[in-house]
Amino acid sequence: MSFDRTIRHCRQCGHPVAKRLPDDGDTRERDICTVCSTVHYINPLNVVGTVPWWEDRILLCKRNIEPRLGKWTLPAGFMELGETTAQGAARETVEEAGAQFEIEDLFTVMSVPRVGQVHLYYRARLTSDQFDPGHETQEARLFREDEIPWEELAFRTVRETLQRYFADQRAGRFGTHAFDIE
Amino acid sequence: MSFDRTIRHCRQCGHPVAKRLPDDGDTRERDICTVCSTVHYINPLNVVGTVPWWEDRILLCKRNIEPRLGKWTLPAGFMELGETTAQGAARETVEEAGAQFEIEDLFTVMSVPRVGQVHLYYRARLTSDQFDPGHETQEARLFREDEIPWEELAFRTVRETLQRYFADQRAGRFGTHAFDIE
Ligand SMILES: [Zn+2]
Ligand SMILES: [Zn+2]
């Protein structure tokens, strides 16, 4: 997934775009083709993942790719066209951890406006404690709450999701948590 | 918002793209530039909106634009870069209804894989029953449950959200509902 989302040329005809207001009442400048007038939008991206649990432990993956190579994360990645949020979360959990599990309820919905992303995590009940991580993962391992490498987590979305998971576990009831990360 | 999302030319250099597997282990064919090798992804879009309520009534907007011109909808539209899901939902409610309100909790999260979208609706407590709809809306009006024009609703996501709203209202407790629409 490339992160330079700048649009320089029209996806329809290849000519240069220029930033201007569209003619449809839109109040934001868009990248509009100087020849065929196609309007190009750049939209937020969804990242979908899981909190895979086995008894009192959570599955984390040590990243084998940038960014945050060597840091620990929950399995997650960009949602693909044609899948649901839950299907995408399940796909990433298979790809990154080779885990076997059943998807449960939606757990966190986090807007991260600084990077134009929305992150959605589902709880996932592991049906095996054996993993077969893919090339994006150095190691997949189960952690009890007091073993979580809090200082070695890859992303704030992962930390915030884990904090709420253990809080809900102590409270004996899991909810759906929607909040923003500045 | 244009719905033809087909990519024919590279956004970086304007040359034609061709569908092939990227070299990074990705298992899906992408639109890749035949000259500069930029990989182009087409991602799901988020639609954000509100269920605005005033006592026992819900605010609906009669659409003044295609698709579904003349049908009734909850205020909603495409999430923009740089905003949170709640900010986008609030913006659309101002733009389409000219309503005054306070955003409450996330209410529905619906995947619509057939069109590559995720729809997120927040409950919103109206602080006035006067509206000032924008150019996208013919009329903004409050409806009690038994007045809702069920057969004249613009989208299934709106119907499903309204059904869950009235069910939760009867139950005396609002939750967050995540589900898929085939
Ligand atoms: Zn063009
Ligand atoms: Zn190119």
XYZ file of C-alpha atoms and ligand atoms in Angstrom:
366
model
C 0.000 0.000 0.000
C 1.628 3.233 -1.193
C 1.147 6.227 1.108
C 1.794 8.968 -1.455
C -1.788 9.554 -2.455
C -1.095 12.795 -4.342
C -2.917 12.974 -7.689
C -0.968 14.627 -10.524
C -2.654 13.106 -13.574
C -6.224 12.182 -14.537
C -7.067 8.505 -14.012
C -9.390 8.609 -17.061
C -7.274 10.370 -19.725
C -3.783 10.886 -18.237
C -3.669 14.683 -18.600
C -2.631 16.914 -15.679
C -5.109 17.794 -12.918
C -5.434 21.174 -11.179
C -6.985 22.002 -7.802
C -10.266 23.925 -8.110
C -13.853 23.930 -6.880
C -16.117 21.518 -8.803
C -19.226 22.964 -10.485
C -21.681 20.859 -8.458
C -21.875 23.015 -5.315
C -19.023 21.180 -3.578
C -17.247 23.568 -1.183
C -13.847 21.834 -1.225
C -11.178 22.137 -3.885
C -10.599 18.846 -5.710
C -8.081 17.559 -8.236
C -9.922 18.155 -11.521
C -8.672 17.122 -14.962
C -7.691 20.112 -17.098
C -8.881 18.286 -20.236
C -11.835 15.961 -19.462
C -12.962 17.590 -16.151
C -13.055 14.313 -14.206
C -13.170 15.151 -10.471
C -10.786 13.095 -8.306
C -11.537 12.547 -4.618
C -9.072 11.317 -1.993
C -10.997 9.469 0.709
C -10.218 8.102 4.173
C -9.060 4.478 4.327
C -10.353 1.755 6.634
C -7.961 -0.466 8.575
C -9.616 -3.644 9.878
C -8.268 -6.123 12.415
C -8.973 -8.394 15.353
C -8.294 -8.858 19.057
C -7.696 -12.641 19.000
C -8.043 -14.197 22.477
C -7.210 -17.595 23.964
C -8.300 -18.028 27.583
C -6.709 -15.052 29.384
C -4.220 -14.280 26.631
C -4.153 -12.073 23.504
C -2.404 -12.841 20.229
C 0.118 -10.237 19.066
C 2.275 -10.267 15.931
C 5.841 -8.931 15.719
C 6.018 -6.900 12.514
C 8.388 -8.032 9.778
C 7.629 -4.986 7.574
C 7.872 -1.212 7.781
C 6.553 0.891 9.302
C 7.371 -0.193 12.871
C 9.386 -3.247 11.901
C 10.075 -5.340 15.026
C 7.208 -3.802 17.027
C 4.170 -5.776 18.229
C 0.698 -5.324 16.777
C -2.748 -6.842 16.604
C -3.421 -8.410 13.186
C -4.843 -5.638 10.962
C -4.572 -4.131 7.502
C -6.362 -2.160 4.807
C -9.922 -3.204 4.017
C -10.326 -4.412 0.419
C -13.059 -3.667 -2.083
C -15.740 -6.380 -2.119
C -15.398 -7.513 1.479
C -17.175 -6.570 4.714
C -15.281 -5.053 7.647
C -15.510 -8.410 9.475
C -14.311 -10.353 6.411
C -11.355 -7.986 6.041
C -10.482 -8.338 9.732
C -10.620 -12.135 9.400
C -8.511 -12.106 6.216
C -5.782 -10.035 7.879
C -5.759 -12.363 10.887
C -5.214 -15.364 8.616
C -2.582 -13.577 6.521
C -0.542 -12.130 9.388
C -0.906 -14.816 12.054
C -2.146 -17.981 10.348
C -4.597 -18.200 13.239
C -7.779 -20.269 13.544
C -10.652 -18.365 15.137
C -14.283 -17.295 15.143
C -15.051 -13.610 14.599
C -17.106 -12.066 17.404
C -18.532 -8.561 17.877
C -17.172 -5.227 16.661
C -15.047 -3.898 19.519
C -13.382 -0.561 18.604
C -14.059 2.070 15.916
C -11.312 4.702 15.932
C -11.033 7.735 13.671
C -7.449 8.854 13.064
C -8.012 12.077 11.086
C -4.321 13.045 11.029
C -3.643 10.149 8.654
C -7.124 9.959 7.090
C -7.969 6.519 8.486
C -10.686 4.703 10.408
C -9.597 1.585 12.345
C -12.147 -1.120 13.200
C -11.281 -4.088 15.446
C -13.381 -7.187 16.108
C -12.935 -9.593 19.004
C -11.968 -13.066 17.729
C -12.143 -16.278 19.776
C -9.106 -18.428 18.916
C -9.915 -22.099 18.367
C -6.248 -23.153 18.441
C -3.125 -21.798 20.148
C -0.944 -22.785 17.181
C -0.083 -20.106 14.598
C 1.460 -20.010 11.165
C 2.449 -16.389 10.527
C 2.933 -15.047 6.992
C 5.836 -13.049 5.581
C 4.642 -9.810 7.238
C 5.152 -11.293 10.719
C 8.370 -12.354 12.484
C 6.595 -14.060 15.351
C 3.014 -14.611 16.585
C 2.654 -15.150 20.333
C 0.037 -15.116 23.125
C 0.402 -12.556 25.954
C -1.344 -12.270 29.314
C -2.239 -8.703 30.327
C 0.844 -8.443 32.577
C 3.053 -9.685 29.725
C 1.900 -7.206 27.036
C 4.942 -5.276 25.703
C 3.213 -1.900 26.156
C 6.360 0.056 25.254
C 6.962 -2.064 22.148
C 3.517 -1.777 20.544
C 3.521 -0.600 16.929
C 0.543 1.763 16.961
C -1.535 3.837 19.362
C -4.727 2.269 17.927
C -3.422 -1.121 19.123
C -2.631 0.191 22.612
C -6.023 1.902 22.970
C -7.834 -1.229 21.784
C -5.907 -3.498 24.192
C -6.513 -1.117 27.131
C -10.263 -1.195 26.490
C -10.214 -4.968 26.013
C -8.677 -5.619 29.438
C -10.925 -2.982 31.067
C -14.043 -4.626 29.598
C -12.747 -8.070 30.580
C -12.400 -6.923 34.196
C -15.895 -5.378 34.021
C -17.227 -8.723 32.749
C -18.894 -7.181 29.709
C -17.596 -6.240 26.243
C -19.092 -3.234 24.464
C -18.404 -1.432 21.189
C -16.139 1.583 21.711
C -16.099 4.487 19.221
C -13.567 7.266 19.792
C -11.026 9.464 18.054
C -7.239 9.470 18.089
C -5.749 12.914 17.490
C -18.879 12.209 -6.061
C -18.246 10.324 -9.278
C -19.021 6.593 -9.150
C -16.837 5.496 -12.085
C -13.765 4.609 -10.073
C -12.026 2.769 -12.940
C -8.328 3.661 -13.234
C -6.985 3.901 -16.796
C -3.971 6.192 -16.324
C -1.280 6.609 -13.646
C -1.985 9.390 -11.141
C 1.763 10.105 -10.892
C 2.893 10.216 -14.545
C -0.246 9.898 -16.703
C 0.823 6.777 -18.621
C -1.538 3.793 -18.999
C -1.925 1.257 -16.187
C -2.303 -2.515 -16.581
C -3.741 -5.071 -14.160
C -1.086 -7.356 -12.644
C 0.150 -8.693 -9.314
C 2.475 -6.271 -7.459
C 5.972 -7.503 -6.545
C 5.444 -7.106 -2.765
C 3.658 -10.397 -2.066
C 0.182 -8.910 -2.598
C -2.178 -11.638 -3.845
C -4.606 -9.349 -5.700
C -4.136 -7.841 -9.138
C -3.848 -4.047 -9.005
C -3.740 -1.245 -11.586
C 0.007 -0.757 -12.001
C 1.646 1.952 -14.151
C 3.338 0.482 -17.233
C 6.041 3.188 -17.039
C 6.735 4.203 -13.396
C 5.262 1.078 -11.667
C 3.094 3.063 -9.226
C 0.517 0.660 -7.729
C -3.042 2.044 -7.615
C -5.514 0.728 -5.020
C -9.284 1.199 -5.101
C -10.577 1.191 -1.524
C -13.989 1.034 0.135
C -15.643 4.384 0.923
C -17.217 5.446 4.196
C -20.652 7.068 4.279
C -21.357 8.890 7.557
C -24.657 10.233 8.836
C -26.992 10.773 11.768
C -30.321 9.700 13.226
C -31.508 13.165 14.395
C -34.288 12.912 17.011
C -36.686 15.420 18.580
C -38.874 13.958 21.331
C -40.554 10.938 19.670
C -39.795 12.051 16.107
C -36.950 11.510 13.608
C -35.698 14.006 11.039
C -35.762 12.806 7.424
C -34.691 14.684 4.292
C -36.393 14.421 0.891
C -33.599 14.100 -1.662
C -33.208 16.812 -4.275
C -30.380 14.961 -6.092
C -29.839 11.650 -7.833
C -29.729 8.838 -7.016
C -33.186 8.409 -5.458
C -34.377 11.938 -6.114
C -37.632 12.565 -4.225
C -37.054 9.682 -1.774
C -36.570 10.201 1.991
C -33.263 9.656 3.735
C -31.383 10.268 6.943
C -28.712 12.987 6.503
C -25.539 11.236 5.294
C -22.728 11.495 2.786
C -19.150 10.557 1.995
C -16.609 11.011 4.794
C -13.896 13.545 3.895
C -10.167 13.386 4.456
C -9.103 15.163 7.678
C -12.318 14.633 9.622
C -13.487 11.990 12.115
C -16.533 9.827 11.407
C -18.535 11.897 13.932
C -17.380 15.205 12.397
C -18.356 13.957 8.948
C -21.775 12.851 10.206
C -22.305 16.271 11.815
C -21.164 18.119 8.664
C -23.607 16.199 6.482
C -26.439 16.912 8.924
C -25.713 20.639 8.735
C -25.321 20.607 4.937
C -28.402 18.537 4.135
C -30.843 19.635 6.850
C -29.485 22.865 8.367
C -30.245 21.238 11.712
C -29.004 22.185 15.196
C -28.054 19.168 17.309
C -25.604 17.423 19.598
C -23.905 14.284 18.319
C -24.423 11.227 20.544
C -23.118 7.653 20.321
C -22.283 5.594 17.254
C -25.450 3.666 16.406
C -25.007 1.540 13.245
C -21.954 0.268 11.330
C -23.055 -1.410 8.091
C -20.828 -2.996 5.468
C -22.281 -2.892 1.956
C -19.694 -4.949 0.024
C -21.681 -4.937 -3.219
C -20.941 -1.219 -3.623
C -17.683 -1.158 -1.637
C -18.999 1.027 1.181
C -19.227 1.146 4.974
C -22.063 3.254 6.429
C -21.774 4.661 9.960
C -24.682 6.451 11.676
C -24.603 8.396 14.954
C -27.626 9.322 17.032
C -28.013 13.124 17.224
C -30.204 14.999 19.742
C -31.881 17.918 17.961
C -31.796 21.183 19.933
C -34.332 22.879 17.623
C -37.231 21.662 15.467
C -36.527 24.301 12.826
C -34.474 23.284 9.769
C -32.777 25.082 6.898
C -32.066 22.429 4.257
C -29.360 22.913 1.609
C -29.612 22.444 -2.144
C -29.402 18.636 -1.858
C -32.694 18.505 0.069
C -36.234 19.372 -1.082
C -37.728 19.201 2.393
C -36.613 18.344 5.949
C -39.363 17.086 8.263
C -39.903 15.245 11.568
C -41.701 11.872 11.525
C -43.121 9.759 14.328
C -42.555 6.003 13.933
C -46.062 5.484 12.536
C -45.533 8.312 10.038
C -42.222 7.064 8.567
C -42.615 6.661 4.767
C -41.155 3.131 4.798
C -41.949 2.537 1.129
C -40.430 5.867 0.101
C -37.039 5.543 1.845
C -34.032 6.114 -0.402
C -31.688 3.375 0.855
C -31.802 0.046 2.655
C -29.130 1.329 5.093
C -31.601 4.039 6.161
C -34.426 1.548 6.648
C -32.256 -0.859 8.651
C -30.959 1.973 10.834
C -34.471 3.319 11.512
C -35.800 -0.161 12.333
C -33.041 -0.654 14.922
C -33.573 2.853 16.308
C -37.264 2.264 17.056
C -36.554 -1.243 18.401
C -33.903 0.111 20.793
C -36.210 2.976 21.782
C -38.912 0.458 22.733
C -36.313 -1.579 24.647
C -35.280 1.582 26.505
C -31.604 1.194 25.645
C -29.547 2.188 22.599
C -26.604 0.027 21.551
C -24.129 0.043 18.679
C -25.216 -2.311 15.886
C -22.705 -3.729 13.406
C -24.039 -5.827 10.526
C -23.770 -6.408 6.799
C -26.107 -5.578 3.931
C -25.774 -7.973 0.986
Zn -8.983 13.624 -17.844
Zn 3.245 6.164 -13.782
